[in-house]
Amino acid sequence: MSNEIILEAVNLSKVFGGLVAVDDVSIKIQKQTMHAIIGPNGAGKTTLFNLLSGVMPPTNGSVIYKGNDITRVSPQKRAHLGIGRSYQITNIFPNLTVLENIRLAAQAMGKDNFKLFQLADNFHQYINKSEEVIDMIGLSGRELFMARDLPHGEKRKLELGIMLACDPELLLFDEPTAGMSSEQVPELIKIINKVVHQKDRTAILVEHRMDMVMSISDVVTVMNQGRILAEGSPHEIATNKQVQSAYLGDLYGELT
Amino acid sequence: MAEKMIKPRSGLKGFIKKEAIFLIFIAIMIAFPFVLNIITGTGLNAGITKFWQGQLITFFIMAVFAMSYDLLIGYGGILSFGHAASFGGGAYAVALLLKHWAPNILSNYRITIGNLDITEATVLLVVFLVVILVSVLIGLLFSATSIRLKGAYFAMLTLALGSAIHILSKATDFHKWTGADEGLHGVPLPVWLNPTQNRLTVYFIALGFLLLCYLVMNRMVNSPTGRVIVANRENEERMRMIGYNPVIYRTIAFLSASIFAGLAGALYAIWNMSATPTMTSTVTTINALIMTILGGMGTLVGPIIGAGIMQIIGQFFYTWFGARWPLVFGVLFVLIVMFLPYGIIGTWRLRKSSIKNNIQKFFRLFSKEK
Ligand SMILES: Nc1ncnc2c1ncn2[C@@H]1O[C@H](COP(=O)(O)OP(=O)(O)O)[C@@H](O)[C@H]1O
Ligand SMILES: [Mg+2]
């Protein structure tokens, strides 16, 4: 862990019509930490991710990445700056193979995107990179399956694979275990733990499975109704009276 | 294990195996005029042999136009109702230049290399460069509109732009140049390129054009850039999130589709020795759409088959049903779309593996018993 801040949200707000989905949120993400953001459904976690990854412009506030204001920077530029994002609702290329889904992401980071008269399959570096990622997420043997034909659990893995193939420095995981059965969760947690620590990456992990968050994260931020309710170590959060009274009963409910 | 599965077959052998159907098709098309001549004995430049060469020339050219439409709709996921603007643009560029500019040059200048007179070749080269330029401009015009508009709104705007160009092509203001409603007829051509005098030459030029365009487009859709264009069709938001700018790739799709359409239009104008407002009209776009859907979107081979069906079957239907043939063809189209929802090639490719599996299962039944 270092004390350097990689990403910072400053007074970030997002208003949809009359609904304040993200309400004056300021948050600092330290380099090489696993930073969890928890909170009930509708707390504004995904919207916060949309602001951090550039999918939507904020109504107010700014996003600072490595000391630079990136509030108005497009998502595609942020990807090249080293920010990767996975989605809560699986967001893959449905009519392409698993391999092609991941290969596209690997290719995006290279310098061959504007070669119109060479065969993509002859650029072995991207295929090799994809193989590596496919191995890591445990989809070996599924390379030539159409992404849409995968069972849900494997779609979730592919969702992560697409992000990983870009080799981001900062990974935004939006409920990676969404919709998975509890038997499938440990394997995915293992994968996440591995990819984050393997290259000293930084991760923001949005989850509402309390058990998962507590065991693997360094810092936990609790959100509710668009605002930050508390922040601290997993232990501090678990014993925080305010959090407990407001949410923990509800969140722990998922545990049992 | 996976390695073996995913490494592509490369080299000539792999190419021949992968493109077997297409290569057989080309071989048949090469032999066609000669075989028909032997059967009918009318001579290569006369009677039924000449007539069917003409039918096939139209088919080859329309196939390229349909393939260019497939680049847009099948690979890029871009539904444009103004694609005929590029086709017609190419046609008018050729017809206008050959009629109003080339005769002047040819009668006043001589360009030679040593003893070789290359005036005519130079003029044709310039004409085709202008065709490409016009196509690029039309492509840019359409792609600029796609930056902000999506879905139905975008489709409506392409329809409007296409109509604008169609209206321009029949505007009476330019009657002196374009012939307005009647179009531009009697485009002068060198004798070797004249489809009446030398139909076989035009036949092989059109066939070569189809072959070349297929090979180039086939490579483009499998190139790094082409694959990103497909990704844009599949999921634009995710595409951005992994670092691609959709606008750039949509523009590339538009430009390349427009260039191929423009070249097809240019050749069509030469073949008909004319350019008419029909070539810029929405009907022409819809024809390409029907061909692409018939054969299968996103397959390239599909649009060729679709164009073949429409041209060849259309010709037979015309002789059988007269002017009512589009009605019968419409029924056929609806039936094909109902029973082959992904088009002829698309559906076949989807079912191929399951058909193969069933055949293998069938044969395994026998081998087990022994
Ligand atoms: N694109 C949108 N348009 C309008 N309202 C939205 C949009 N996205 C999210 N919301 C609303 O914002 C609130 C926060 O949603 P979200 O960020 O998805 O919460 P979480 O991810 O924490 O469950 C919800 O009330 C949701 O309905
Ligand atoms: Mg969410």
XYZ file of C-alpha atoms and ligand atoms in Angstrom:
654
model
C 0.000 0.000 0.000
C 1.191 3.501 -0.660
C -0.296 6.811 0.314
C -0.510 8.098 -3.202
C -4.022 8.945 -4.413
C -4.806 7.502 -7.844
C -8.401 8.655 -8.212
C -10.375 11.345 -6.493
C -13.979 12.436 -6.767
C -14.571 15.999 -5.641
C -18.117 17.017 -4.665
C -19.531 14.815 -7.372
C -23.284 15.015 -8.012
C -25.625 13.561 -10.576
C -29.245 14.588 -10.847
C -31.795 12.692 -12.962
C -34.783 14.952 -13.340
C -35.730 15.509 -9.727
C -33.775 12.539 -8.370
C -30.365 13.159 -6.865
C -28.677 9.809 -7.588
C -25.226 10.926 -6.453
C -25.229 13.705 -3.911
C -22.034 15.662 -3.286
C -19.768 12.651 -3.047
C -16.080 13.145 -2.317
C -13.916 10.084 -2.186
C -10.184 9.366 -2.434
C -8.861 6.091 -3.715
C -5.368 5.171 -2.587
C -3.037 3.422 -4.957
C -2.772 -0.319 -4.599
C -5.775 -0.754 -2.378
C -8.956 -2.705 -2.734
C -11.551 -0.079 -1.978
C -15.071 -1.361 -1.501
C -18.209 0.707 -1.927
C -21.269 -0.820 -0.367
C -24.817 0.296 0.089
C -28.358 -0.866 -0.608
C -29.894 -0.957 -4.070
C -30.497 2.512 -5.415
C -27.774 4.046 -3.245
C -26.121 5.488 -6.346
C -23.131 3.145 -6.635
C -23.563 2.378 -10.327
C -24.236 6.020 -11.095
C -21.026 6.934 -9.294
C -19.229 4.402 -11.495
C -20.814 5.943 -14.575
C -19.352 9.280 -13.535
C -15.931 7.859 -12.725
C -15.708 5.945 -16.002
C -17.086 8.803 -18.092
C -20.283 7.175 -19.344
C -22.213 10.203 -18.067
C -21.132 13.750 -17.294
C -21.678 14.796 -13.676
C -24.151 17.541 -12.841
C -21.542 18.974 -10.508
C -18.075 18.278 -9.220
C -14.992 16.774 -10.772
C -13.002 13.603 -11.188
C -9.226 13.713 -10.693
C -7.067 10.855 -11.969
C -3.371 10.867 -11.121
C -3.552 14.579 -10.435
C -5.298 15.496 -13.700
C -8.879 16.646 -14.045
C -10.585 14.092 -16.272
C -14.189 15.189 -15.688
C -14.712 15.971 -19.381
C -12.531 13.192 -20.756
C -14.344 10.588 -22.881
C -14.627 6.979 -21.700
C -12.407 5.771 -24.540
C -9.627 8.163 -23.505
C -10.009 7.095 -19.877
C -9.538 3.508 -20.987
C -6.220 4.481 -22.522
C -5.275 6.303 -19.319
C -5.584 2.994 -17.498
C -9.121 2.989 -16.133
C -11.101 -0.204 -16.671
C -14.691 -0.866 -15.780
C -16.929 -3.893 -15.571
C -20.706 -3.781 -15.449
C -23.347 -4.921 -13.019
C -25.634 -5.780 -15.910
C -23.527 -7.919 -18.236
C -22.370 -5.743 -21.089
C -20.538 -7.924 -23.590
C -20.457 -8.347 -27.398
C -23.207 -10.981 -27.633
C -22.790 -12.244 -31.199
C -19.036 -12.612 -31.062
C -17.017 -15.482 -29.673
C -15.533 -15.408 -26.207
C -12.108 -15.105 -27.774
C -13.145 -12.204 -29.988
C -14.761 -10.388 -27.052
C -11.476 -10.441 -25.223
C -9.235 -10.053 -28.256
C -10.988 -6.796 -29.130
C -10.135 -5.413 -25.717
C -6.523 -6.546 -26.036
C -6.268 -5.041 -29.505
C -7.688 -1.730 -28.291
C -4.574 -1.080 -26.249
C -2.191 -1.826 -29.126
C -1.184 0.198 -32.143
C -2.832 -1.880 -34.863
C -6.384 -0.557 -34.793
C -6.128 1.181 -38.124
C -4.898 -1.685 -40.234
C -7.643 -2.233 -42.760
C -5.978 -4.706 -45.095
C -4.320 -7.186 -42.794
C -5.922 -10.119 -41.055
C -6.679 -9.542 -37.392
C -5.936 -13.179 -36.623
C -2.352 -12.734 -37.756
C -1.633 -10.391 -34.865
C -0.640 -13.152 -32.498
C 0.235 -10.864 -29.614
C -3.454 -10.090 -29.037
C -4.506 -13.699 -29.323
C -1.811 -14.728 -26.883
C -2.830 -11.990 -24.498
C -6.446 -13.139 -24.797
C -5.428 -16.726 -24.057
C -3.720 -15.517 -20.908
C -6.821 -13.657 -19.791
C -9.137 -16.526 -20.697
C -6.967 -18.811 -18.595
C -7.032 -16.412 -15.687
C -10.822 -16.074 -15.646
C -11.280 -19.805 -16.048
C -12.942 -19.857 -19.463
C -10.421 -22.127 -21.199
C -12.128 -24.364 -23.707
C -14.889 -21.805 -24.228
C -12.925 -19.676 -26.720
C -15.153 -20.359 -29.683
C -18.488 -20.188 -27.885
C -20.736 -17.309 -28.797
C -20.808 -14.956 -25.850
C -24.617 -14.948 -25.831
C -24.676 -18.738 -25.446
C -22.671 -18.798 -22.213
C -24.431 -19.593 -18.940
C -24.842 -16.608 -16.647
C -21.879 -17.407 -14.407
C -19.542 -17.577 -17.378
C -20.940 -14.390 -18.825
C -19.949 -12.707 -15.584
C -16.432 -14.043 -15.997
C -16.313 -12.796 -19.563
C -17.502 -9.429 -18.307
C -14.375 -9.289 -16.142
C -12.170 -10.707 -18.898
C -13.025 -7.865 -21.266
C -11.911 -5.366 -18.649
C -8.776 -7.307 -17.762
C -7.608 -7.651 -21.360
C -7.118 -3.874 -21.438
C -4.638 -4.284 -18.599
C -5.977 -1.343 -16.592
C -4.187 0.133 -13.602
C -7.414 1.038 -11.901
C -10.238 -1.471 -12.028
C -13.844 -0.566 -11.332
C -15.839 -3.699 -10.518
C -19.585 -3.104 -10.437
C -21.109 -5.991 -8.498
C -19.064 -8.686 -10.236
C -21.047 -11.444 -8.556
C -24.439 -10.043 -9.556
C -26.911 -12.819 -10.227
C -24.448 -15.596 -9.396
C -25.345 -18.459 -7.128
C -23.437 -18.575 -3.835
C -21.437 -21.634 -4.944
C -20.025 -19.644 -7.847
C -19.013 -16.635 -5.774
C -15.800 -17.902 -4.070
C -14.142 -18.700 -7.403
C -14.881 -15.225 -8.705
C -13.573 -13.603 -5.527
C -10.384 -15.591 -5.927
C -10.009 -14.343 -9.496
C -10.603 -10.749 -8.450
C -8.137 -11.010 -5.586
C -5.545 -12.496 -7.870
C -5.814 -9.972 -10.687
C -5.783 -7.006 -8.344
C -2.780 -8.072 -6.303
C -0.811 -9.676 -9.091
C 0.236 -6.400 -10.688
C -0.146 -4.009 -7.765
C -3.321 -2.696 -9.267
C -5.924 -0.556 -7.597
C -9.544 -1.628 -7.479
C -12.867 -0.120 -6.558
C -15.298 -2.868 -5.792
C -18.998 -2.160 -5.648
C -20.829 -4.942 -3.879
C -23.722 -5.554 -1.676
C -22.557 -8.924 -0.449
C -21.134 -7.856 2.887
C -19.267 -11.118 3.475
C -17.346 -10.779 0.262
C -16.346 -7.183 0.870
C -15.209 -7.661 4.428
C -12.754 -10.413 3.643
C -10.918 -8.898 0.714
C -11.021 -5.106 0.924
C -8.700 -2.629 2.620
C -11.109 0.296 2.827
C -14.898 0.312 2.812
C -17.126 3.257 1.921
C -20.818 3.017 2.722
C -23.282 4.863 0.492
C -26.937 5.529 1.004
C -29.357 7.664 -0.984
C -26.562 9.125 -3.057
C -24.466 10.177 -0.061
C -21.470 8.765 1.743
C -22.522 7.506 5.138
C -19.232 6.220 6.511
C -15.747 5.177 5.512
C -13.124 3.061 7.249
C -11.495 -0.322 7.533
C -13.775 -3.331 7.212
C -13.606 -3.785 10.960
C -14.501 -0.154 11.659
C -17.443 -0.353 9.308
C -18.678 -3.602 10.789
C -18.667 -2.023 14.256
C -19.868 1.432 13.234
C -23.073 2.124 15.156
C -24.518 4.457 12.556
C -23.933 1.977 9.756
C -25.196 -0.856 11.862
C -28.413 0.815 12.815
C -29.123 1.968 9.310
C -27.915 -0.930 7.176
C -26.005 -3.721 8.704
C -29.032 -5.668 9.682
C -30.143 -5.478 6.103
C -26.715 -6.181 4.650
C -25.897 -8.993 7.010
C -29.232 -10.402 6.073
C -27.572 -11.499 2.864
C -24.928 -13.335 4.846
C -27.167 -15.822 6.521
C -5.556 -27.712 -26.879
C -7.240 -24.386 -27.241
C -4.268 -23.145 -29.258
C -4.979 -25.581 -32.011
C -8.604 -24.616 -32.052
C -8.151 -20.920 -32.453
C -5.078 -20.506 -34.650
C -6.398 -19.586 -38.057
C -5.669 -21.668 -41.106
C -3.398 -19.548 -43.210
C -1.750 -19.794 -46.597
C -3.142 -20.630 -49.986
C -4.525 -24.014 -48.989
C -6.557 -22.558 -46.154
C -7.811 -19.811 -48.415
C -8.928 -22.253 -51.118
C -10.704 -24.402 -48.580
C -12.432 -21.485 -46.907
C -13.467 -19.778 -50.116
C -14.259 -22.960 -52.049
C -17.848 -22.003 -52.828
C -16.881 -18.579 -54.030
C -14.029 -19.866 -56.197
C -16.272 -22.491 -57.795
C -18.799 -19.766 -58.482
C -16.149 -17.639 -60.207
C -14.978 -20.619 -62.275
C -18.531 -21.298 -63.429
C -19.001 -17.647 -64.305
C -15.791 -17.660 -66.359
C -16.943 -20.694 -68.298
C -20.544 -19.546 -68.628
C -20.484 -17.465 -71.855
C -18.407 -20.070 -73.676
C -20.542 -22.987 -72.568
C -23.740 -21.168 -73.431
C -22.271 -20.340 -76.816
C -21.489 -23.999 -77.460
C -25.014 -24.994 -76.483
C -26.828 -22.300 -78.439
C -24.286 -21.728 -81.195
C -25.286 -18.088 -81.590
C -21.779 -16.694 -81.259
C -20.381 -14.882 -78.211
C -21.582 -11.433 -79.139
C -25.085 -12.293 -80.304
C -28.461 -13.692 -79.378
C -29.163 -15.433 -76.130
C -25.483 -15.701 -75.171
C -25.131 -11.961 -75.378
C -28.420 -11.434 -73.570
C -27.436 -13.579 -70.582
C -24.037 -11.965 -70.384
C -25.921 -8.727 -69.962
C -28.082 -10.186 -67.194
C -24.987 -11.408 -65.405
C -23.144 -8.107 -65.805
C -26.017 -6.393 -63.998
C -25.907 -9.161 -61.390
C -22.132 -8.770 -60.804
C -22.397 -5.029 -60.384
C -25.464 -5.179 -58.150
C -23.718 -7.852 -56.091
C -20.883 -5.435 -55.335
C -23.400 -2.746 -54.446
C -25.232 -5.178 -52.157
C -21.945 -6.245 -50.544
C -21.084 -2.619 -49.889
C -24.475 -2.285 -48.232
C -23.677 -5.367 -46.174
C -20.516 -3.635 -44.936
C -22.768 -0.950 -43.514
C -25.778 -2.857 -42.269
C -24.442 -6.371 -41.693
C -21.029 -5.571 -40.282
C -21.422 -2.013 -39.031
C -25.009 -2.343 -37.842
C -25.716 0.941 -39.616
C -29.121 1.092 -41.288
C -28.874 3.705 -44.027
C -31.681 4.384 -46.483
C -29.497 6.667 -48.537
C -26.869 4.257 -49.767
C -27.984 4.702 -53.386
C -26.586 8.230 -53.170
C -23.096 6.749 -53.387
C -24.076 4.362 -56.182
C -25.775 7.120 -58.148
C -23.010 9.564 -57.292
C -20.459 7.252 -58.896
C -22.720 6.725 -61.892
C -23.275 10.442 -62.470
C -19.590 11.227 -61.951
C -18.670 8.819 -64.741
C -21.470 9.831 -67.073
C -20.926 13.579 -66.634
C -17.176 13.379 -67.087
C -17.280 11.024 -70.057
C -19.961 13.028 -71.775
C -18.969 16.618 -71.051
C -15.276 16.551 -70.229
C -13.506 13.586 -71.799
C -14.392 14.314 -75.487
C -12.804 17.724 -75.126
C -9.604 16.304 -73.715
C -9.466 13.469 -76.197
C -9.812 15.774 -79.211
C -7.389 18.429 -77.983
C -4.603 16.646 -76.113
C -2.315 13.668 -76.551
C -0.507 12.137 -73.620
C 2.206 9.701 -74.636
C 4.950 7.644 -73.076
C 7.436 7.123 -75.899
C 5.280 5.827 -78.709
C 2.498 4.709 -76.443
C -0.638 6.851 -76.477
C -2.043 6.809 -72.954
C -4.540 9.657 -73.307
C -7.536 7.378 -73.057
C -6.113 5.445 -70.104
C -5.286 8.680 -68.296
C -8.768 10.050 -68.867
C -10.328 6.852 -67.499
C -7.989 6.937 -64.511
C -8.936 10.522 -63.725
C -12.613 9.652 -64.091
C -12.284 6.837 -61.568
C -10.310 8.997 -59.158
C -13.140 11.530 -59.305
C -15.608 8.693 -58.635
C -13.667 7.788 -55.498
C -13.516 11.424 -54.430
C -17.274 11.861 -54.912
C -17.925 8.643 -52.954
C -15.704 9.806 -50.104
C -17.558 13.113 -49.923
C -20.955 11.406 -49.893
C -19.685 8.954 -47.267
C -18.501 11.824 -45.102
C -21.838 13.592 -45.499
C -23.695 10.540 -44.211
C -21.279 9.669 -41.428
C -21.344 13.224 -40.120
C -25.056 12.787 -39.459
C -24.472 9.575 -37.556
C -22.350 11.281 -34.921
C -25.328 12.503 -32.920
C -28.339 10.585 -34.180
C -29.178 6.998 -33.334
C -31.630 4.336 -34.427
C -34.813 5.417 -36.164
C -33.845 9.103 -36.153
C -30.627 8.282 -37.898
C -32.432 6.095 -40.458
C -34.874 8.939 -41.162
C -32.061 11.388 -41.718
C -30.278 9.056 -44.146
C -33.587 8.794 -45.991
C -33.814 12.583 -46.140
C -30.222 12.994 -47.306
C -30.663 10.266 -49.900
C -33.824 11.937 -51.167
C -32.043 15.274 -51.354
C -29.385 13.790 -53.595
C -32.068 12.043 -55.644
C -33.900 15.335 -56.140
C -30.613 16.959 -57.108
C -30.054 14.274 -59.739
C -33.360 15.081 -61.428
C -33.411 18.824 -60.847
C -34.450 20.678 -64.009
C -31.913 23.420 -63.197
C -29.143 21.134 -64.430
C -31.077 19.733 -67.368
C -28.343 20.761 -69.771
C -25.834 18.634 -67.862
C -27.725 15.788 -66.240
C -30.781 15.435 -68.457
C -32.897 15.866 -65.298
C -35.761 13.348 -65.234
C -34.681 11.437 -68.326
C -31.103 11.081 -67.132
C -27.904 11.220 -69.055
C -27.838 8.930 -72.072
C -25.449 8.019 -74.843
C -22.312 8.251 -72.769
C -19.429 7.933 -75.244
C -17.099 5.015 -74.561
C -13.955 3.684 -76.210
C -14.768 0.803 -78.548
C -13.077 -1.849 -76.396
C -15.268 -0.833 -73.452
C -18.482 -0.513 -75.413
C -20.972 -3.059 -74.054
C -22.801 -3.349 -77.364
C -19.737 -3.949 -79.454
C -17.630 -5.818 -76.908
C -19.953 -7.325 -74.372
C -17.585 -10.132 -73.412
C -14.946 -7.579 -72.356
C -17.426 -5.757 -70.157
C -18.572 -9.144 -68.825
C -15.076 -10.022 -67.682
C -14.410 -6.541 -66.342
C -17.563 -6.789 -64.222
C -16.683 -10.315 -63.086
C -13.129 -9.250 -62.229
C -14.554 -6.267 -60.386
C -16.804 -8.542 -58.333
C -13.920 -10.910 -57.566
C -11.614 -8.092 -56.539
C -14.213 -6.301 -54.421
C -15.134 -9.535 -52.671
C -11.518 -10.307 -51.838
C -10.823 -6.796 -50.586
C -14.020 -6.543 -48.540
C -13.523 -10.016 -47.133
C -10.115 -8.956 -45.925
C -11.407 -5.670 -44.569
C -14.093 -7.248 -42.405
C -11.492 -9.571 -40.911
C -8.910 -6.850 -40.383
C -8.223 -5.263 -36.998
C -10.255 -2.224 -38.070
C -13.069 -4.343 -39.503
C -13.402 -6.284 -36.283
C -13.820 -3.051 -34.347
C -16.536 -1.988 -36.792
C -18.325 -5.235 -35.925
C -17.833 -4.490 -32.227
C -19.534 -1.158 -32.830
C -22.546 -3.050 -34.200
C -22.601 -5.309 -31.159
C -22.212 -2.889 -28.280
C -21.250 0.723 -28.614
C -20.970 1.543 -24.933
C -18.684 -1.370 -24.178
C -16.629 -0.488 -27.195
C -15.978 2.951 -25.751
C -15.216 1.497 -22.379
C -12.375 -0.586 -23.802
C -10.906 2.406 -25.579
C -12.392 2.720 -29.075
C -13.969 5.867 -30.456
C -17.169 4.753 -32.234
C -17.338 7.849 -34.455
C -14.019 7.033 -36.113
C -14.977 3.458 -36.871
C -18.443 4.363 -38.128
C -16.836 6.889 -40.438
C -14.444 4.259 -41.783
C -17.400 1.936 -42.375
C -19.294 4.661 -44.218
C -16.340 5.700 -46.324
C -15.405 2.206 -47.436
C -19.020 1.229 -48.124
C -19.484 4.448 -50.064
C -16.358 3.903 -52.178
C -17.392 0.378 -53.174
C -20.919 1.590 -53.926
C -19.555 4.482 -55.969
C -17.313 2.195 -58.017
C -20.226 -0.158 -58.598
C -22.327 2.791 -59.739
C -19.550 3.944 -62.052
C -19.355 0.552 -63.708
C -23.142 0.429 -63.912
C -23.159 3.743 -65.775
C -20.566 2.393 -68.218
C -22.551 -0.808 -68.717
C -25.764 1.116 -69.409
C -23.946 3.985 -71.128
C -26.170 6.225 -69.042
C -26.910 7.596 -65.602
C -30.518 8.008 -64.508
C -32.259 9.313 -61.376
C -33.347 5.719 -60.584
C -29.737 5.023 -59.644
C -29.872 7.544 -56.805
C -33.385 6.638 -55.655
C -34.462 4.890 -52.472
C -35.745 2.015 -54.607
C -32.142 1.201 -55.458
C -31.209 1.207 -51.761
C -34.187 -0.993 -50.952
C -33.093 -3.430 -53.661
C -29.687 -3.719 -52.000
C -31.438 -4.193 -48.664
C -33.581 -6.992 -50.082
C -30.559 -8.681 -51.655
C -28.645 -8.478 -48.385
C -31.523 -9.819 -46.302
C -32.232 -12.600 -48.805
C -28.667 -13.859 -48.789
C -27.867 -13.124 -45.162
C -26.543 -10.010 -43.470
C -22.946 -9.879 -42.363
C -21.809 -12.645 -44.692
C -20.687 -10.873 -47.916
C -21.417 -14.081 -49.851
C -25.071 -13.652 -48.918
C -25.563 -10.381 -50.795
C -23.995 -11.965 -53.888
C -26.520 -14.788 -53.698
C -29.284 -12.298 -52.996
C -28.310 -10.226 -56.019
C -28.177 -13.384 -58.135
C -31.632 -14.466 -57.059
C -33.106 -11.070 -57.697
C -31.473 -10.653 -61.095
C -31.767 -14.177 -62.484
C -35.030 -15.268 -60.894
C -36.358 -11.779 -61.524
C -35.648 -12.264 -65.227
C -37.500 -15.593 -65.299
C -40.376 -14.163 -63.294
C -40.552 -11.321 -65.763
C -40.946 -13.699 -68.683
C -43.490 -15.808 -66.777
C -45.536 -13.153 -65.019
C -44.877 -9.995 -67.031
C -45.036 -6.663 -65.310
C -46.538 -8.224 -62.186
C -43.305 -10.050 -61.382
C -42.318 -7.865 -58.372
C -45.523 -9.003 -56.676
C -44.595 -12.667 -57.065
C -41.053 -11.899 -56.044
C -42.383 -10.140 -52.952
C -44.208 -13.304 -51.938
C -41.031 -15.329 -52.456
C -39.112 -12.793 -50.380
C -41.575 -13.022 -47.505
C -41.426 -16.841 -47.620
C -37.642 -16.874 -47.557
C -37.493 -14.414 -44.698
C -40.083 -16.471 -42.783
C -38.335 -19.791 -43.178
C -34.731 -18.592 -43.318
C -34.693 -15.746 -40.811
C -30.949 -15.152 -41.171
C -31.039 -15.273 -44.957
C -29.873 -18.138 -47.106
C -26.193 -18.144 -46.188
C -26.725 -16.907 -42.639
C -29.181 -19.680 -41.813
C -27.059 -22.294 -43.535
C -23.971 -21.263 -41.555
C -25.923 -21.373 -38.317
C -27.283 -24.835 -38.987
C -24.167 -26.209 -40.659
C -22.575 -27.458 -37.455
C -25.781 -29.117 -36.308
C -26.284 -30.712 -39.724
C -22.691 -31.952 -39.607
C -23.230 -33.323 -36.108
C -26.348 -35.171 -37.171
C -24.600 -36.736 -40.145
C -21.739 -37.835 -37.906
C -24.181 -39.253 -35.362
C -25.920 -41.101 -38.146
C -22.709 -42.730 -39.329
C -21.610 -43.524 -35.787
C -24.785 -45.605 -35.429
C -23.489 -47.933 -38.110
C -19.913 -48.145 -36.898
C -21.068 -49.076 -33.386
C -23.062 -52.002 -34.604
C -20.082 -53.564 -36.311
N -29.973 6.706 -16.326
C -30.787 6.954 -15.277
N -31.866 7.754 -15.434
C -32.679 8.016 -14.394
N -32.501 7.526 -13.159
C -31.466 6.725 -12.930
C -30.547 6.394 -13.978
N -29.587 5.584 -13.461
C -29.897 5.420 -12.166
N -31.011 6.092 -11.847
C -31.596 6.174 -10.495
O -30.592 6.603 -9.626
C -30.665 5.909 -8.404
C -29.361 5.232 -8.111
O -29.230 4.116 -8.959
P -27.921 3.255 -9.065
O -26.758 4.170 -9.226
O -28.113 2.250 -10.104
O -27.847 2.581 -7.636
P -27.061 1.296 -7.151
O -26.077 0.927 -8.187
O -26.432 1.706 -5.886
O -28.080 0.230 -6.943
C -31.836 4.938 -8.519
O -32.964 5.516 -7.905
C -32.022 4.811 -10.011
O -33.371 4.553 -10.310
Mg -25.806 -0.813 -9.184
